[in-house]
């Protein structure tokens, strides 16, 4: 077995050198696109196919193609454009081709949808890189949404009832290829819920035919009946009559007495736990599922548009005029610019979460990713008190920033500067002097723990699994990563003036090189460092 060593040429690039190597903006962007294509090719797969009319096989334009990759085991560090590729709309030929992450710990979901058509879905346990998924002709059936109303035996509307239709042809037809073996069981159900008026409409079209509609609250089936979906035109609304047991009903309002939508509530009981989310007018119903206590405490969700509060004292089943007063969370206006300039940063995502609250995992996740005109962001649902705000730019040459904030009754515009990092070219060779293509170079800002394996925080991903309720805790943080091309070259970025950064060179799951005390700066000039793996 041949032992691989590493020789790394670390060449901090001055602006003059960069200008000489990158004569035009167009060529620079083209090279970046080519480099991204090479890097993504090893960890991604292309899902392609053609949407057609199921009736005659004709190409179907205007179909939305959505893919999403996610994992539940903390495997992070993957590019956002592979985790959530941009939505593609089919053209005149009905064709699509979307690149998505291929990793053995990431599930992948696919949806093709169009108004007036039954959506087609697919779900893989994982995908294998390099083996394109060709779905062939994705047949889109015509259909209409199922509509109706749920009422009780007295004719009153029943909100919050879940409706389900099974046996729908939603899964893509069989196709060939290695990745076809990783498919999950077919997804053949459609779910929706009744609103305040007891009415419901399925979120997408249902094909013509006869189907069973089930009405339930939690695990309790209230009613089921056959419904007929017409071949064309809107469906005649169907009435579902159910017999209800006791429930707790009421309204959630803010300090001004206005109803608050989207508040999560649940109550303790034996067995299953009844839960609900307030409607647009703030009203809710918590239905009794299991026999048990004659009264139950009402809990308010910790996330949402209002501040968390203590549970209500036990409320008797059958109470229908409960009024719950909450305090609305605040808003925060943020302006993001490049440090030392007035240049706005328009494409970024954020994290914002309270300090010291261990029940805020969802708030620690990246959100609101996209373009923010002029670098301005209006953030709703911010809790009062001490918090942390992180700005994560899409541009990999811009550093991520996390800072403490204190949110009060009225917070002025918060200005956040993100640093423009400086580039460094790294060229890798094996012991024979041949370029070492395919290795990944990572730049780490040291914290309180050593950078090894996956034990660092990647602020551009949600999968590191490292966090602490103590805001003073500093973990090793990934600043930049790049994959060496055929010539063993790549460009990484670091913080200007820092001389304590860590350079990792990885291949697969192994670390070929770990170098501490690496300096980044515009005035260091060209330097050569020879490093060997142990």
Short mmCIF file of C-alpha atoms in Angstrom, two decimals:
data_model
loop_
_atom_site.label_atom_id
_atom_site.label_comp_id
_atom_site.label_asym_id
_atom_site.label_seq_id
_atom_site.Cartn_x
_atom_site.Cartn_y
_atom_site.Cartn_z
CA UNK A 1 0.00 0.00 0.00
CA UNK A 2 1.52 3.33 -1.08
CA UNK A 3 1.77 6.02 1.60
CA UNK A 4 0.54 9.40 0.49
CA UNK A 5 2.35 12.51 1.64
CA UNK A 6 1.38 16.07 0.95
CA UNK A 7 3.30 19.08 -0.24
CA UNK A 8 1.28 22.28 -0.02
CA UNK A 9 2.21 25.53 -1.71
CA UNK A 10 0.37 28.28 0.14
CA UNK A 11 0.27 31.38 -1.99
CA UNK A 12 -1.55 34.34 -0.44
CA UNK A 13 -2.72 36.37 -3.42
CA UNK A 14 -2.42 40.14 -3.58
CA UNK A 15 -5.03 42.11 -5.46
CA UNK A 16 -2.46 42.71 -8.23
CA UNK A 17 -1.84 38.99 -8.62
CA UNK A 18 -5.57 38.29 -8.63
CA UNK A 19 -6.04 40.92 -11.32
CA UNK A 20 -3.32 39.41 -13.45
CA UNK A 21 -4.76 35.90 -13.13
CA UNK A 22 -8.37 36.98 -13.63
CA UNK A 23 -8.40 39.38 -16.61
CA UNK A 24 -12.16 39.73 -16.86
CA UNK A 25 -15.13 39.31 -14.56
CA UNK A 26 -16.75 36.98 -17.05
CA UNK A 27 -13.79 34.58 -17.06
CA UNK A 28 -13.64 34.64 -13.27
CA UNK A 29 -17.29 33.66 -12.96
CA UNK A 30 -16.86 30.99 -15.63
CA UNK A 31 -13.94 29.47 -13.74
CA UNK A 32 -15.92 29.52 -10.50
CA UNK A 33 -18.81 27.76 -12.22
CA UNK A 34 -16.47 25.12 -13.61
CA UNK A 35 -14.85 24.61 -10.20
CA UNK A 36 -18.25 24.29 -8.53
CA UNK A 37 -19.31 21.76 -11.14
CA UNK A 38 -16.21 19.66 -10.50
CA UNK A 39 -16.65 19.84 -6.73
CA UNK A 40 -20.36 19.08 -6.72
CA UNK A 41 -20.01 16.20 -9.16
CA UNK A 42 -18.43 13.97 -6.50
CA UNK A 43 -21.18 14.57 -3.93
CA UNK A 44 -24.25 15.04 -6.10
CA UNK A 45 -26.47 13.46 -8.70
CA UNK A 46 -28.65 14.85 -11.48
CA UNK A 47 -32.35 14.00 -11.34
CA UNK A 48 -33.84 14.37 -14.80
CA UNK A 49 -36.97 13.50 -16.70
CA UNK A 50 -39.84 14.93 -18.72
CA UNK A 51 -43.32 15.93 -17.56
CA UNK A 52 -46.01 14.81 -19.98
CA UNK A 53 -49.80 14.84 -20.19
CA UNK A 54 -50.97 11.45 -18.92
CA UNK A 55 -53.83 11.48 -21.45
CA UNK A 56 -51.81 11.78 -24.66
CA UNK A 57 -48.09 11.81 -23.75
CA UNK A 58 -47.59 15.40 -24.96
CA UNK A 59 -44.87 17.47 -23.22
CA UNK A 60 -46.28 19.52 -20.36
CA UNK A 61 -44.78 22.98 -19.74
CA UNK A 62 -45.27 24.96 -16.54
CA UNK A 63 -44.61 22.11 -14.07
CA UNK A 64 -42.71 23.00 -10.89
CA UNK A 65 -39.86 20.63 -10.05
CA UNK A 66 -38.75 20.71 -6.41
CA UNK A 67 -36.01 18.66 -4.70
CA UNK A 68 -34.87 18.73 -1.10
CA UNK A 69 -32.18 16.77 0.77
CA UNK A 70 -32.04 16.48 4.57
CA UNK A 71 -30.66 14.22 7.27
CA UNK A 72 -31.38 13.55 10.92
CA UNK A 73 -27.89 12.52 12.02
CA UNK A 74 -25.95 15.77 12.02
CA UNK A 75 -23.91 15.30 8.82
CA UNK A 76 -23.34 18.92 7.86
CA UNK A 77 -21.11 21.07 5.73
CA UNK A 78 -22.85 20.55 2.39
CA UNK A 79 -23.62 23.40 -0.03
CA UNK A 80 -27.08 24.92 0.31
CA UNK A 81 -27.58 24.74 -3.47
CA UNK A 82 -27.41 20.95 -3.24
CA UNK A 83 -29.60 20.65 -0.14
CA UNK A 84 -32.32 22.92 -1.53
CA UNK A 85 -31.83 23.40 -5.28
CA UNK A 86 -33.73 26.24 -6.92
CA UNK A 87 -37.20 25.34 -8.14
CA UNK A 88 -37.24 24.56 -11.88
CA UNK A 89 -40.21 25.18 -14.17
CA UNK A 90 -40.48 22.97 -17.23
CA UNK A 91 -40.45 24.60 -20.65
CA UNK A 92 -42.11 23.68 -23.93
CA UNK A 93 -40.41 20.26 -24.05
CA UNK A 94 -41.49 19.39 -20.48
CA UNK A 95 -37.90 18.45 -19.60
CA UNK A 96 -36.01 19.05 -16.35
CA UNK A 97 -32.57 18.30 -14.90
CA UNK A 98 -31.77 19.26 -11.29
CA UNK A 99 -28.58 18.54 -9.36
CA UNK A 100 -29.08 17.49 -5.72
CA UNK A 101 -26.94 16.14 -2.88
CA UNK A 102 -26.01 12.44 -2.96
CA UNK A 103 -24.91 11.28 0.50
CA UNK A 104 -25.60 8.09 2.41
CA UNK A 105 -27.09 9.95 5.41
CA UNK A 106 -29.40 12.27 3.45
CA UNK A 107 -32.90 11.47 2.28
CA UNK A 108 -34.05 13.15 -0.91
CA UNK A 109 -37.60 14.26 -1.81
CA UNK A 110 -38.87 15.03 -5.31
CA UNK A 111 -42.17 16.72 -6.25
CA UNK A 112 -43.51 17.65 -9.70
CA UNK A 113 -46.64 19.83 -9.53
CA UNK A 114 -48.87 21.99 -11.71
CA UNK A 115 -52.26 23.61 -11.22
CA UNK A 116 -55.02 21.28 -12.37
CA UNK A 117 -52.72 18.24 -12.26
CA UNK A 118 -52.15 15.53 -9.67
CA UNK A 119 -48.60 15.94 -8.30
CA UNK A 120 -46.01 13.18 -8.69
CA UNK A 121 -43.62 12.44 -5.86
CA UNK A 122 -40.58 10.35 -5.08
CA UNK A 123 -38.58 9.77 -1.90
CA UNK A 124 -35.16 8.10 -1.64
CA UNK A 125 -33.38 6.90 1.51
CA UNK A 126 -30.25 8.30 -0.15
CA UNK A 127 -28.81 8.73 -3.61
CA UNK A 128 -25.53 7.48 -5.09
CA UNK A 129 -23.26 10.16 -6.56
CA UNK A 130 -22.55 9.92 -10.27
CA UNK A 131 -25.46 7.60 -11.12
CA UNK A 132 -27.99 9.98 -12.69
CA UNK A 133 -31.62 9.40 -11.80
CA UNK A 134 -33.60 9.31 -15.04
CA UNK A 135 -37.30 9.33 -14.21
CA UNK A 136 -38.25 9.18 -17.87
CA UNK A 137 -41.74 10.44 -18.69
CA UNK A 138 -43.45 11.69 -15.53
CA UNK A 139 -47.14 11.30 -16.36
CA UNK A 140 -49.22 14.17 -14.94
CA UNK A 141 -52.89 13.24 -14.49
CA UNK A 142 -55.62 15.86 -14.72
CA UNK A 143 -57.69 16.40 -11.58
CA UNK A 144 -59.50 18.82 -9.29
CA UNK A 145 -59.20 19.49 -5.54
CA UNK A 146 -61.59 17.66 -3.22
CA UNK A 147 -63.76 20.12 -1.28
CA UNK A 148 -66.32 19.84 1.49
CA UNK A 149 -67.36 20.75 5.02
CA UNK A 150 -67.38 18.94 8.36
CA UNK A 151 -70.30 19.60 10.70
CA UNK A 152 -71.55 18.10 13.95
CA UNK A 153 -74.93 16.46 14.48
CA UNK A 154 -76.48 19.87 15.18
CA UNK A 155 -75.19 21.29 11.88
CA UNK A 156 -72.47 23.47 13.44
CA UNK A 157 -69.07 23.66 11.71
CA UNK A 158 -66.24 21.60 13.21
CA UNK A 159 -62.79 23.19 12.81
CA UNK A 160 -59.48 21.37 13.23
CA UNK A 161 -60.58 18.00 11.81
CA UNK A 162 -58.00 16.17 9.72
CA UNK A 163 -59.11 14.75 6.36
CA UNK A 164 -57.24 12.01 4.53
CA UNK A 165 -57.62 10.40 1.12
CA UNK A 166 -55.62 7.23 0.42
CA UNK A 167 -54.93 5.30 -2.76
CA UNK A 168 -53.85 8.24 -4.91
CA UNK A 169 -51.41 7.67 -7.82
CA UNK A 170 -48.79 10.10 -6.54
CA UNK A 171 -45.55 8.10 -6.79
CA UNK A 172 -43.54 8.25 -10.02
CA UNK A 173 -43.84 5.09 -12.11
CA UNK A 174 -41.07 2.51 -11.99
CA UNK A 175 -37.75 3.43 -13.56
CA UNK A 176 -34.41 1.63 -13.91
CA UNK A 177 -31.02 2.36 -12.36
CA UNK A 178 -28.96 1.87 -9.22
CA UNK A 179 -30.74 4.67 -7.39
CA UNK A 180 -34.14 3.05 -7.95
CA UNK A 181 -33.20 0.50 -5.26
CA UNK A 182 -33.11 3.21 -2.57
CA UNK A 183 -36.75 4.25 -3.00
CA UNK A 184 -39.06 4.38 -0.02
CA UNK A 185 -42.54 2.86 -0.03
CA UNK A 186 -44.98 4.70 -2.32
CA UNK A 187 -46.53 7.92 -1.03
CA UNK A 188 -50.20 7.67 -1.92
CA UNK A 189 -52.06 9.90 0.58
CA UNK A 190 -53.36 13.46 0.67
CA UNK A 191 -54.00 15.35 3.94
CA UNK A 192 -55.79 18.58 4.82
CA UNK A 193 -57.60 20.13 7.79
CA UNK A 194 -60.86 21.99 8.29
CA UNK A 195 -60.77 25.72 8.93
CA UNK A 196 -62.84 27.89 11.26
CA UNK A 197 -65.94 27.38 9.12
CA UNK A 198 -65.46 23.60 9.00
CA UNK A 199 -64.59 23.79 5.31
CA UNK A 200 -61.71 21.98 3.65
CA UNK A 201 -59.94 21.87 0.30
CA UNK A 202 -57.19 19.39 -0.52
CA UNK A 203 -53.82 21.08 -1.14
CA UNK A 204 -53.62 19.64 -4.65
CA UNK A 205 -55.75 18.03 -7.33
CA UNK A 206 -57.21 14.53 -6.98
CA UNK A 207 -57.77 12.41 -10.11
CA UNK A 208 -61.24 11.47 -11.31
CA UNK A 209 -62.73 8.42 -9.60
CA UNK A 210 -64.11 7.15 -6.31
CA UNK A 211 -62.05 7.45 -3.12
CA UNK A 212 -62.50 6.96 0.62
CA UNK A 213 -62.37 10.15 2.69
CA UNK A 214 -61.49 9.73 6.38
CA UNK A 215 -62.18 12.38 9.04
CA UNK A 216 -60.26 12.13 12.32
CA UNK A 217 -59.03 14.03 15.36
CA UNK A 218 -55.62 12.79 16.45
CA UNK A 219 -55.76 8.98 16.35
CA UNK A 220 -59.56 8.89 16.66
CA UNK A 221 -61.44 8.15 13.42
CA UNK A 222 -64.70 10.12 13.44
CA UNK A 223 -66.16 9.21 10.06
CA UNK A 224 -65.33 7.81 6.66
CA UNK A 225 -67.27 7.83 3.43
CA UNK A 226 -66.89 7.42 -0.32
CA UNK A 227 -66.56 10.52 -2.48
CA UNK A 228 -66.68 10.91 -6.26
CA UNK A 229 -64.18 13.17 -8.03
CA UNK A 230 -65.48 14.41 -11.40
CA UNK A 231 -63.47 14.15 -14.62
CA UNK A 232 -63.73 17.89 -15.21
CA UNK A 233 -65.08 21.01 -13.56
CA UNK A 234 -65.17 21.76 -9.83
CA UNK A 235 -66.32 19.11 -7.38
CA UNK A 236 -69.65 19.51 -5.61
CA UNK A 237 -68.75 20.07 -1.93
CA UNK A 238 -69.36 17.03 0.25
CA UNK A 239 -70.79 17.24 3.81
CA UNK A 240 -69.24 15.08 6.54
CA UNK A 241 -71.29 14.73 9.74
CA UNK A 242 -69.37 13.75 12.88
CA UNK A 243 -70.29 13.11 16.51
CA UNK A 244 -67.98 14.90 18.94
CA UNK A 245 -67.02 14.40 22.55
CA UNK A 246 -66.07 17.26 24.90
CA UNK A 247 -63.47 19.81 23.89
CA UNK A 248 -61.82 22.98 25.18
CA UNK A 249 -62.37 25.98 22.90
CA UNK A 250 -61.47 29.62 23.02
CA UNK A 251 -59.31 32.39 21.58
CA UNK A 252 -55.69 33.48 21.94
CA UNK A 253 -55.34 37.29 21.91
CA UNK A 254 -52.49 39.76 22.32
CA UNK A 255 -52.17 42.73 24.67
CA UNK A 256 -54.48 44.77 22.43
CA UNK A 257 -57.15 42.07 22.33
CA UNK A 258 -56.41 41.09 18.72
CA UNK A 259 -56.50 37.40 17.81
CA UNK A 260 -53.09 35.78 17.27
CA UNK A 261 -52.77 33.18 14.52
CA UNK A 262 -50.29 30.31 14.48
CA UNK A 263 -49.95 29.75 18.24
CA UNK A 264 -49.35 26.11 19.18
CA UNK A 265 -51.29 24.71 22.15
CA UNK A 266 -51.51 21.31 23.74
CA UNK A 267 -52.88 19.83 26.93
CA UNK A 268 -51.84 16.90 29.09
CA UNK A 269 -54.02 13.82 29.29
CA UNK A 270 -53.65 10.07 29.53
CA UNK A 271 -52.28 8.50 26.34
CA UNK A 272 -52.31 10.77 23.29
CA UNK A 273 -51.84 14.51 23.79
CA UNK A 274 -54.45 16.79 22.17
CA UNK A 275 -52.88 19.68 20.27
CA UNK A 276 -54.01 22.54 18.04
CA UNK A 277 -52.80 25.65 16.26
CA UNK A 278 -54.81 28.86 16.38
CA UNK A 279 -56.63 29.98 13.21
CA UNK A 280 -56.37 33.42 11.61
CA UNK A 281 -58.81 34.92 14.13
CA UNK A 282 -56.93 33.36 17.07
CA UNK A 283 -59.61 30.74 17.78
CA UNK A 284 -58.79 27.12 18.63
CA UNK A 285 -60.24 23.82 19.75
CA UNK A 286 -58.54 21.09 21.76
CA UNK A 287 -60.52 17.87 21.40
CA UNK A 288 -60.52 15.23 24.10
CA UNK A 289 -58.92 12.06 22.77
CA UNK A 290 -58.65 9.73 25.77
CA UNK A 291 -60.77 9.52 28.90
CA UNK A 292 -58.87 10.72 31.94
CA UNK A 293 -58.79 13.83 34.05
CA UNK A 294 -61.86 16.02 34.07
CA UNK A 295 -59.57 19.05 33.69
CA UNK A 296 -56.16 19.55 32.05
CA UNK A 297 -53.49 22.30 31.98
CA UNK A 298 -53.12 24.17 28.68
CA UNK A 299 -49.56 24.63 27.39
CA UNK A 300 -48.44 27.41 25.03
CA UNK A 301 -45.82 26.59 22.39
CA UNK A 302 -42.35 28.04 22.90
CA UNK A 303 -42.00 29.13 19.29
CA UNK A 304 -44.27 31.22 17.11
CA UNK A 305 -45.48 34.81 16.99
CA UNK A 306 -45.69 35.33 20.76
CA UNK A 307 -43.53 35.16 23.86
CA UNK A 308 -43.62 31.86 25.76
CA UNK A 309 -45.64 31.80 28.96
CA UNK A 310 -46.40 29.46 31.81
CA UNK A 311 -49.09 26.77 31.31
CA UNK A 312 -52.62 27.69 32.28
CA UNK A 313 -54.13 26.19 35.41
CA UNK A 314 -56.22 23.05 34.71
CA UNK A 315 -59.25 23.78 32.54
CA UNK A 316 -62.36 21.60 32.59
CA UNK A 317 -63.29 19.69 29.44
CA UNK A 318 -66.32 21.35 27.88
CA UNK A 319 -65.02 24.90 28.43
CA UNK A 320 -65.73 26.78 25.21
CA UNK A 321 -65.01 30.43 26.01
CA UNK A 322 -61.41 30.28 27.23
CA UNK A 323 -59.49 33.51 26.60
CA UNK A 324 -55.70 33.25 26.63
CA UNK A 325 -53.70 36.49 26.62
CA UNK A 326 -50.16 36.39 25.25
CA UNK A 327 -47.50 39.00 24.61
CA UNK A 328 -46.52 39.36 20.97
CA UNK A 329 -42.85 38.92 20.15
CA UNK A 330 -41.05 41.92 18.67
CA UNK A 331 -39.61 42.74 15.26
CA UNK A 332 -36.01 43.50 14.37
CA UNK A 333 -34.72 45.45 11.36
CA UNK A 334 -31.22 44.54 10.18
CA UNK A 335 -28.89 46.13 7.61
CA UNK A 336 -25.98 43.97 6.43
CA UNK A 337 -22.94 45.49 4.68
CA UNK A 338 -19.38 44.50 3.81
CA UNK A 339 -17.06 45.60 6.62
CA UNK A 340 -15.40 48.97 5.99
CA UNK A 341 -17.70 49.81 3.09
CA UNK A 342 -21.25 50.89 2.41
CA UNK A 343 -21.75 47.95 0.03
CA UNK A 344 -24.92 46.03 1.02
CA UNK A 345 -24.88 42.25 1.29
CA UNK A 346 -28.17 41.16 -0.26
CA UNK A 347 -27.98 37.37 -0.30
CA UNK A 348 -27.77 35.82 3.14
CA UNK A 349 -29.55 33.70 5.75
CA UNK A 350 -29.85 34.27 9.50
CA UNK A 351 -30.06 32.55 12.84
CA UNK A 352 -31.67 34.31 15.79
CA UNK A 353 -32.29 32.57 19.10
CA UNK A 354 -32.58 33.44 22.82
CA UNK A 355 -29.52 33.02 25.00
CA UNK A 356 -29.60 30.22 27.55
CA UNK A 357 -32.79 28.57 26.25
CA UNK A 358 -32.10 24.91 25.53
CA UNK A 359 -35.48 24.37 23.87
CA UNK A 360 -34.79 26.45 20.79
CA UNK A 361 -33.21 23.97 18.36
CA UNK A 362 -35.55 25.05 15.58
CA UNK A 363 -34.63 28.70 16.12
CA UNK A 364 -30.93 27.82 15.83
CA UNK A 365 -31.48 26.64 12.28
CA UNK A 366 -30.79 28.80 9.25
CA UNK A 367 -33.84 30.62 7.95
CA UNK A 368 -34.94 33.43 5.66
CA UNK A 369 -32.29 32.50 3.09
CA UNK A 370 -32.58 34.50 -0.12
CA UNK A 371 -32.14 37.97 -1.55
CA UNK A 372 -32.80 40.92 0.73
CA UNK A 373 -32.97 44.16 -1.24
CA UNK A 374 -30.43 46.73 -0.11
CA UNK A 375 -29.13 44.32 2.52
CA UNK A 376 -32.18 44.97 4.71
CA UNK A 377 -34.13 42.31 6.58
CA UNK A 378 -37.31 42.67 8.64
CA UNK A 379 -37.37 39.86 11.21
CA UNK A 380 -40.60 38.98 13.02
CA UNK A 381 -41.12 36.88 16.15
CA UNK A 382 -38.00 37.98 18.05
CA UNK A 383 -38.22 37.35 21.77
CA UNK A 384 -37.40 40.03 24.32
CA UNK A 385 -34.12 39.91 26.15
CA UNK A 386 -30.65 38.59 25.36
CA UNK A 387 -30.25 36.72 22.09
CA UNK A 388 -27.71 35.76 19.43
CA UNK A 389 -27.96 36.88 15.81
CA UNK A 390 -25.91 35.20 13.08
CA UNK A 391 -25.57 36.48 9.50
CA UNK A 392 -24.56 33.82 6.95
CA UNK A 393 -23.77 35.28 3.50
CA UNK A 394 -24.24 33.18 0.39
CA UNK A 395 -20.97 34.52 -1.05
CA UNK A 396 -18.24 32.13 0.23
CA UNK A 397 -15.67 34.96 0.19
CA UNK A 398 -17.62 36.77 2.91
CA UNK A 399 -17.21 35.64 6.50
CA UNK A 400 -20.12 34.70 8.75
CA UNK A 401 -20.80 36.84 11.80
CA UNK A 402 -22.55 35.97 15.07
CA UNK A 403 -23.09 38.66 17.67
CA UNK A 404 -24.98 39.17 20.94
CA UNK A 405 -28.04 41.41 20.85
CA UNK A 406 -30.53 42.62 23.41
CA UNK A 407 -34.08 43.11 22.16
CA UNK A 408 -36.19 45.68 23.97
CA UNK A 409 -39.56 47.32 23.40
CA UNK A 410 -38.23 49.39 20.52
CA UNK A 411 -34.95 48.39 18.86
CA UNK A 412 -33.34 50.77 16.33
CA UNK A 413 -31.96 49.57 13.00
CA UNK A 414 -29.23 47.05 13.69
CA UNK A 415 -26.22 47.43 11.39
CA UNK A 416 -24.09 44.32 10.90
CA UNK A 417 -20.78 44.25 9.03
CA UNK A 418 -19.43 41.02 7.58
CA UNK A 419 -15.73 40.73 6.70
CA UNK A 420 -14.43 40.28 3.18
CA UNK A 421 -11.97 37.39 3.53
CA UNK A 422 -8.67 37.23 1.65
CA UNK A 423 -7.87 34.44 -0.80
CA UNK A 424 -5.05 31.92 -0.68
CA UNK A 425 -4.15 29.48 -3.40
CA UNK A 426 -3.22 25.98 -2.25
CA UNK A 427 -1.55 23.47 -4.52
CA UNK A 428 -1.31 19.83 -3.40
CA UNK A 429 1.13 17.15 -4.54
CA UNK A 430 1.70 13.54 -3.57
CA UNK A 431 5.14 12.19 -2.64
CA UNK A 432 6.04 11.67 -6.30
CA UNK A 433 5.33 15.31 -7.13
CA UNK A 434 2.08 14.58 -8.97
CA UNK A 435 -0.91 16.88 -8.37
CA UNK A 436 -3.24 15.57 -5.67
CA UNK A 437 -6.66 16.10 -7.24
CA UNK A 438 -9.93 15.65 -5.36
CA UNK A 439 -8.64 16.43 -1.86
CA UNK A 440 -10.67 18.92 0.18
CA UNK A 441 -8.96 21.86 1.85
CA UNK A 442 -10.63 23.45 4.88
CA UNK A 443 -9.73 26.61 6.79
CA UNK A 444 -10.71 26.54 10.47
CA UNK A 445 -10.87 29.38 12.97
CA UNK A 446 -9.72 27.80 16.27
CA UNK A 447 -12.00 27.85 19.27
CA UNK A 448 -11.75 26.00 22.57
CA UNK A 449 -11.48 22.51 21.05
CA UNK A 450 -9.10 20.99 18.52
CA UNK A 451 -10.15 20.83 14.89
CA UNK A 452 -10.24 17.16 13.97
CA UNK A 453 -12.68 14.92 12.15
CA UNK A 454 -16.07 16.68 12.00
CA UNK A 455 -15.59 18.42 15.37
CA UNK A 456 -16.12 21.95 14.17
CA UNK A 457 -19.08 24.22 13.58
CA UNK A 458 -20.02 24.97 9.99
CA UNK A 459 -22.04 28.21 10.23
CA UNK A 460 -23.33 27.68 6.68
CA UNK A 461 -24.99 24.39 7.63
CA UNK A 462 -27.38 23.13 10.31
CA UNK A 463 -25.82 19.72 10.72
CA UNK A 464 -22.74 20.17 12.95
CA UNK A 465 -24.56 19.14 16.14
CA UNK A 466 -22.25 21.35 18.25
CA UNK A 467 -23.78 24.05 20.38
CA UNK A 468 -23.83 25.22 23.98
CA UNK A 469 -26.32 27.08 26.16
CA UNK A 470 -23.34 29.19 27.29
CA UNK A 471 -22.90 31.95 24.68
CA UNK A 472 -19.26 32.38 25.70
CA UNK A 473 -18.37 28.89 24.43
CA UNK A 474 -16.36 29.04 21.21
CA UNK A 475 -16.09 25.99 19.00
CA UNK A 476 -13.71 25.54 16.10
CA UNK A 477 -15.45 27.15 13.12
CA UNK A 478 -15.18 26.39 9.42
CA UNK A 479 -14.34 29.53 7.44
CA UNK A 480 -13.77 28.13 3.96
CA UNK A 481 -13.58 24.87 2.01
CA UNK A 482 -12.57 24.03 -1.55
CA UNK A 483 -11.79 20.93 -3.56
CA UNK A 484 -8.53 20.58 -5.49
CA UNK A 485 -8.88 20.44 -9.27
CA UNK A 486 -6.99 18.17 -11.67
CA UNK A 487 -3.87 20.26 -11.13
CA UNK A 488 -4.14 19.92 -7.33
CA UNK A 489 -5.07 23.61 -7.05
CA UNK A 490 -7.85 25.37 -5.15
CA UNK A 491 -8.50 28.74 -3.59
CA UNK A 492 -9.61 29.05 0.02
CA UNK A 493 -10.31 32.16 2.07
CA UNK A 494 -9.38 33.32 5.56
CA UNK A 495 -9.69 36.34 7.83
CA UNK A 496 -7.32 39.17 6.95
CA UNK A 497 -4.47 39.60 9.43
CA UNK A 498 -5.11 36.36 11.33
CA UNK A 499 -2.03 34.21 11.98
CA UNK A 500 -3.63 31.46 14.08
CA UNK A 501 -5.88 29.68 11.59
CA UNK A 502 -5.87 25.92 11.01
CA UNK A 503 -5.50 24.28 7.59
CA UNK A 504 -6.94 20.80 7.08
CA UNK A 505 -6.44 18.66 4.00
CA UNK A 506 -8.87 15.76 3.79
CA UNK A 507 -9.52 12.89 1.47
CA UNK A 508 -12.65 10.87 2.18
CA UNK A 509 -12.92 10.45 5.96
CA UNK A 510 -9.17 10.76 6.53
CA UNK A 511 -7.11 13.84 7.44
CA UNK A 512 -3.95 14.00 5.31
CA UNK A 513 -2.64 17.19 6.85
CA UNK A 514 -3.30 19.45 9.79
CA UNK A 515 -1.31 22.67 10.02
CA UNK A 516 -1.77 25.25 12.78
CA UNK A 517 -0.66 28.87 12.88
CA UNK A 518 -1.53 29.55 9.24
CA UNK A 519 -1.52 33.27 8.40
CA UNK A 520 -3.82 35.05 5.97
CA UNK A 521 -3.24 38.60 4.77
CA UNK A 522 -2.80 40.83 1.77
CA UNK A 523 0.82 41.80 2.54
CA UNK A 524 2.40 38.44 3.29
CA UNK A 525 3.57 37.86 -0.27
CA UNK A 526 4.10 34.46 -1.84
CA UNK A 527 5.37 31.74 0.42
CA UNK A 528 5.94 28.03 0.04
CA UNK A 529 5.33 25.55 2.85
CA UNK A 530 6.12 21.87 2.59
CA UNK A 531 3.90 19.71 4.74
CA UNK A 532 3.81 15.97 5.05
CA UNK A 533 1.07 13.72 6.43
CA UNK A 534 2.07 11.43 9.26
#
